[in-house]
PDB file of C-alpha atoms in Angstrom:
ATOM      1  CA  MET U   1     -35.446  12.156 -16.501  1.00 45.00           C
ATOM      2  CA  ALA U   2     -32.233  12.196 -18.540  1.00 46.00           C
ATOM      3  CA  SER U   3     -29.001  10.948 -17.030  1.00 43.00           C
ATOM      4  CA  SER U   4     -25.981  13.230 -17.071  1.00 44.00           C
ATOM      5  CA  PHE U   5     -23.723  10.166 -17.159  1.00 41.00           C
ATOM      6  CA  VAL U   6     -24.521   9.074 -20.715  1.00 45.00           C
ATOM      7  CA  GLY U   7     -21.306   8.722 -22.680  1.00 44.00           C
ATOM      8  CA  THR U   8     -19.057   8.985 -19.613  1.00 42.00           C
ATOM      9  CA  LEU U   9     -16.025   6.691 -19.928  1.00 45.00           C
ATOM     10  CA  LEU U  10     -14.398   5.419 -16.740  1.00 44.00           C
ATOM     11  CA  PRO U  11     -11.508   3.013 -16.049  1.00 47.00           C
ATOM     12  CA  ASN U  12     -12.547  -0.627 -15.486  1.00 45.00           C
ATOM     13  CA  ASN U  13     -11.952  -0.414 -11.751  1.00 43.00           C
ATOM     14  CA  PHE U  14     -14.460   2.438 -11.216  1.00 43.00           C
ATOM     15  CA  THR U  15     -18.201   2.392 -10.926  1.00 43.00           C
ATOM     16  CA  LEU U  16     -20.413   5.378 -11.381  1.00 45.00           C
ATOM     17  CA  THR U  17     -22.640   6.568  -8.560  1.00 45.00           C
ATOM     18  CA  LYS U  18     -25.037   9.467  -8.737  1.00 47.00           C
ATOM     19  CA  HIS U  19     -22.447  11.957  -7.556  1.00 46.00           C
ATOM     20  CA  SER U  20     -18.978  10.580  -8.334  1.00 47.00           C
ATOM     21  CA  ALA U  21     -16.765   7.895  -9.744  1.00 48.00           C
ATOM     22  CA  VAL U  22     -15.897   5.496  -6.917  1.00 49.00           C
ATOM     23  CA  PRO U  23     -13.063   2.925  -7.114  1.00 50.00           C
ATOM     24  CA  THR U  24     -14.199  -0.662  -6.564  1.00 47.00           C
ATOM     25  CA  ARG U  25     -12.473  -3.989  -5.925  1.00 50.00           C
ATOM     26  CA  ARG U  26     -13.553  -5.883  -9.003  1.00 47.00           C
ATOM     27  CA  ARG U  27     -11.644  -8.866 -10.364  1.00 48.00           C
ATOM     28  CA  VAL U  28     -11.203  -8.837 -14.090  1.00 43.00           C
ATOM     29  CA  GLN U  29     -11.248 -12.318 -15.543  1.00 46.00           C
ATOM     30  CA  PHE U  30     -10.780 -13.349 -19.173  1.00 41.00           C
ATOM     31  CA  VAL U  31     -13.606 -15.590 -20.370  1.00 41.00           C
ATOM     32  CA  PRO U  32     -13.315 -16.850 -23.976  1.00 42.00           C
ATOM     33  CA  ARG U  33     -16.291 -16.178 -26.216  1.00 43.00           C
ATOM     34  CA  ALA U  34     -18.444 -19.268 -26.665  1.00 47.00           C
ATOM     35  CA  GLU U  35     -18.170 -19.235 -30.439  1.00 48.00           C
ATOM     36  CA  SER U  36     -14.376 -19.566 -30.253  1.00 59.00           C
ATOM     37  CA  MET U  37     -14.428 -22.613 -27.979  1.00 79.00           C
ATOM     38  CA  THR U  38     -14.260 -26.107 -29.447  1.00 82.00           C
ATOM     39  CA  THR U  39     -16.319 -28.794 -27.729  1.00 90.00           C
ATOM     40  CA  VAL U  40     -16.204 -32.488 -28.642  1.00 92.00           C
ATOM     41  CA  ILE U  41     -18.975 -34.821 -27.558  1.00 92.00           C
ATOM     42  CA  GLU U  42     -19.971 -38.346 -28.470  1.00 94.00           C
ATOM     43  CA  LYS U  43     -23.595 -39.327 -28.015  1.00 93.00           C
ATOM     44  CA  LEU U  44     -25.384 -42.439 -29.250  1.00 94.00           C
ATOM     45  CA  GLY U  45     -22.411 -43.299 -31.459  1.00 95.00           C
ATOM     46  CA  ILE U  46     -22.324 -39.887 -33.174  1.00 97.00           C
ATOM     47  CA  LYS U  47     -19.222 -37.747 -32.649  1.00 97.00           C
ATOM     48  CA  ILE U  48     -19.769 -33.972 -32.757  1.00 97.00           C
ATOM     49  CA  GLU U  49     -17.082 -31.303 -32.677  1.00 97.00           C
ATOM     50  CA  ARG U  50     -18.692 -27.926 -32.164  1.00 96.00           C
ATOM     51  CA  ASN U  51     -16.818 -24.914 -33.540  1.00 94.00           C
ATOM     52  CA  PRO U  52     -13.727 -26.742 -34.813  1.00 96.00           C
ATOM     53  CA  PRO U  53     -10.794 -24.429 -35.542  1.00 95.00           C
ATOM     54  CA  GLN U  54     -10.378 -23.306 -39.151  1.00 94.00           C
ATOM     55  CA  SER U  55      -6.936 -24.948 -39.130  1.00 94.00           C
ATOM     56  CA  LYS U  56      -8.569 -28.354 -38.592  1.00 95.00           C
ATOM     57  CA  LEU U  57     -11.126 -27.770 -41.360  1.00 97.00           C
ATOM     58  CA  THR U  58      -8.293 -26.758 -43.702  1.00 96.00           C
ATOM     59  CA  GLN U  59      -6.209 -29.795 -42.698  1.00 96.00           C
ATOM     60  CA  LEU U  60      -9.152 -32.118 -43.449  1.00 97.00           C
ATOM     61  CA  GLY U  61      -9.800 -30.402 -46.778  1.00 97.00           C
ATOM     62  CA  VAL U  62     -13.452 -29.842 -45.875  1.00 97.00           C
ATOM     63  CA  ARG U  63     -13.989 -27.087 -48.466  1.00 95.00           C
ATOM     64  CA  GLN U  64     -13.041 -29.521 -51.259  1.00 97.00           C
ATOM     65  CA  TRP U  65     -15.592 -32.142 -50.173  1.00 98.00           C
ATOM     66  CA  PRO U  66     -18.879 -32.399 -52.110  1.00 98.00           C
ATOM     67  CA  LYS U  67     -21.858 -30.426 -50.844  1.00 98.00           C
ATOM     68  CA  TRP U  68     -25.376 -31.596 -50.078  1.00 97.00           C
ATOM     69  CA  GLY U  69     -28.415 -29.767 -48.845  1.00 97.00           C
ATOM     70  CA  CYS U  70     -32.083 -30.228 -48.065  1.00 97.00           C
ATOM     71  CA  PRO U  71     -35.023 -28.122 -46.918  1.00 98.00           C
ATOM     72  CA  PRO U  72     -36.834 -28.733 -43.625  1.00 98.00           C
ATOM     73  CA  SER U  73     -38.037 -32.343 -43.759  1.00 97.00           C
ATOM     74  CA  LYS U  74     -38.021 -35.687 -41.956  1.00 97.00           C
ATOM     75  CA  PHE U  75     -36.603 -38.870 -43.471  1.00 97.00           C
ATOM     76  CA  PRO U  76     -34.933 -42.202 -42.581  1.00 97.00           C
ATOM     77  CA  TRP U  77     -31.263 -42.802 -43.425  1.00 97.00           C
ATOM     78  CA  THR U  78     -28.774 -45.660 -43.098  1.00 97.00           C
ATOM     79  CA  TYR U  79     -25.026 -45.044 -43.286  1.00 98.00           C
ATOM     80  CA  GLU U  80     -23.394 -47.655 -45.504  1.00 97.00           C
ATOM     81  CA  ALA U  81     -20.014 -46.018 -44.823  1.00 98.00           C
ATOM     82  CA  THR U  82     -18.666 -43.702 -42.140  1.00 98.00           C
ATOM     83  CA  GLU U  83     -19.659 -40.134 -42.967  1.00 98.00           C
ATOM     84  CA  THR U  84     -17.840 -37.034 -41.789  1.00 98.00           C
ATOM     85  CA  CYS U  85     -19.691 -33.818 -42.499  1.00 98.00           C
ATOM     86  CA  TYR U  86     -19.411 -30.125 -41.710  1.00 98.00           C
ATOM     87  CA  LEU U  87     -22.674 -28.193 -41.469  1.00 98.00           C
ATOM     88  CA  LEU U  88     -22.504 -24.751 -43.051  1.00 97.00           C
ATOM     89  CA  GLU U  89     -26.184 -24.101 -42.359  1.00 97.00           C
ATOM     90  CA  GLY U  90     -29.057 -25.889 -40.704  1.00 97.00           C
ATOM     91  CA  LYS U  91     -30.365 -27.531 -37.598  1.00 98.00           C
ATOM     92  CA  VAL U  92     -31.166 -31.249 -37.312  1.00 98.00           C
ATOM     93  CA  LYS U  93     -32.308 -33.715 -34.682  1.00 97.00           C
ATOM     94  CA  VAL U  94     -30.982 -37.180 -35.465  1.00 98.00           C
ATOM     95  CA  PHE U  95     -32.876 -40.103 -33.916  1.00 97.00           C
ATOM     96  CA  PRO U  96     -30.746 -43.283 -34.050  1.00 97.00           C
ATOM     97  CA  SER U  97     -32.869 -46.423 -34.432  1.00 96.00           C
ATOM     98  CA  GLY U  98     -33.531 -48.098 -31.097  1.00 94.00           C
ATOM     99  CA  ALA U  99     -32.546 -45.043 -29.040  1.00 94.00           C
ATOM    100  CA  ASP U 100     -34.916 -43.116 -26.794  1.00 92.00           C
ATOM    101  CA  GLU U 101     -32.956 -39.889 -27.317  1.00 95.00           C
ATOM    102  CA  SER U 102     -31.916 -37.681 -30.197  1.00 96.00           C
ATOM    103  CA  VAL U 103     -28.709 -35.885 -31.083  1.00 97.00           C
ATOM    104  CA  GLU U 104     -28.871 -32.260 -32.174  1.00 97.00           C
ATOM    105  CA  ILE U 105     -26.466 -30.927 -34.775  1.00 98.00           C
ATOM    106  CA  ALA U 106     -26.307 -27.443 -36.255  1.00 97.00           C
ATOM    107  CA  ALA U 107     -24.309 -25.021 -38.374  1.00 97.00           C
ATOM    108  CA  GLY U 108     -20.653 -25.023 -37.346  1.00 96.00           C
ATOM    109  CA  ASP U 109     -20.614 -28.685 -36.265  1.00 97.00           C
ATOM    110  CA  LEU U 110     -18.144 -31.253 -37.621  1.00 98.00           C
ATOM    111  CA  VAL U 111     -19.957 -34.579 -37.278  1.00 98.00           C
ATOM    112  CA  VAL U 112     -18.967 -38.237 -37.726  1.00 98.00           C
ATOM    113  CA  PHE U 113     -21.712 -40.826 -38.263  1.00 98.00           C
ATOM    114  CA  PRO U 114     -20.591 -44.460 -37.922  1.00 98.00           C
ATOM    115  CA  LYS U 115     -20.933 -47.027 -40.690  1.00 98.00           C
ATOM    116  CA  GLY U 116     -24.083 -49.105 -40.235  1.00 97.00           C
ATOM    117  CA  MET U 117     -26.079 -46.541 -38.242  1.00 97.00           C
ATOM    118  CA  SER U 118     -29.767 -46.305 -39.114  1.00 98.00           C
ATOM    119  CA  CYS U 119     -31.553 -43.183 -38.005  1.00 97.00           C
ATOM    120  CA  THR U 120     -34.184 -40.597 -38.800  1.00 97.00           C
ATOM    121  CA  TRP U 121     -33.206 -37.042 -39.670  1.00 98.00           C
ATOM    122  CA  ASP U 122     -35.631 -34.333 -38.538  1.00 98.00           C
ATOM    123  CA  VAL U 123     -34.432 -31.169 -40.287  1.00 98.00           C
ATOM    124  CA  SER U 124     -35.973 -28.047 -38.726  1.00 98.00           C
ATOM    125  CA  VAL U 125     -33.715 -25.522 -40.523  1.00 98.00           C
ATOM    126  CA  GLY U 126     -32.579 -26.285 -44.076  1.00 97.00           C
ATOM    127  CA  VAL U 127     -29.188 -28.000 -44.291  1.00 98.00           C
ATOM    128  CA  ASP U 128     -26.163 -27.095 -46.388  1.00 98.00           C
ATOM    129  CA  LYS U 129     -23.136 -29.258 -45.635  1.00 98.00           C
ATOM    130  CA  HIS U 130     -19.839 -30.588 -46.934  1.00 98.00           C
ATOM    131  CA  TYR U 131     -19.513 -34.361 -46.565  1.00 98.00           C
ATOM    132  CA  LYS U 132     -17.100 -37.236 -47.079  1.00 98.00           C
ATOM    133  CA  PHE U 133     -17.755 -40.998 -46.950  1.00 97.00           C
ATOM    134  CA  GLU U 134     -14.985 -43.414 -45.953  1.00 95.00           C
TER     135      GLU U 134
END
């Protein structure tokens, strides 16, 4: 059974019933889209800024940093210097040595790994990132 209401445009404060457009008391509330919100967390010594603003990436000069990438794999790593990286692509679970938990990082994350951290990277989606050691 086809609906005769397909394509009918109504103001936001109306709902469509079978026979008429009826005004409703609906609150309209602005909710930012998730991909535009920046979230900063620190877990197991790793600092992650999800969806940093482009202005911050530009200020840091991220696009001028060297790039590194790898396919899905699992390997140990020790940071001999603090690394800041920005993931363009990929998804990784990082298991710091001695921790019972992991930290997940993914495309769009700006991440800081502390000097001296030993961990295992479990790359489930190939990584492409800009990075800088300090």
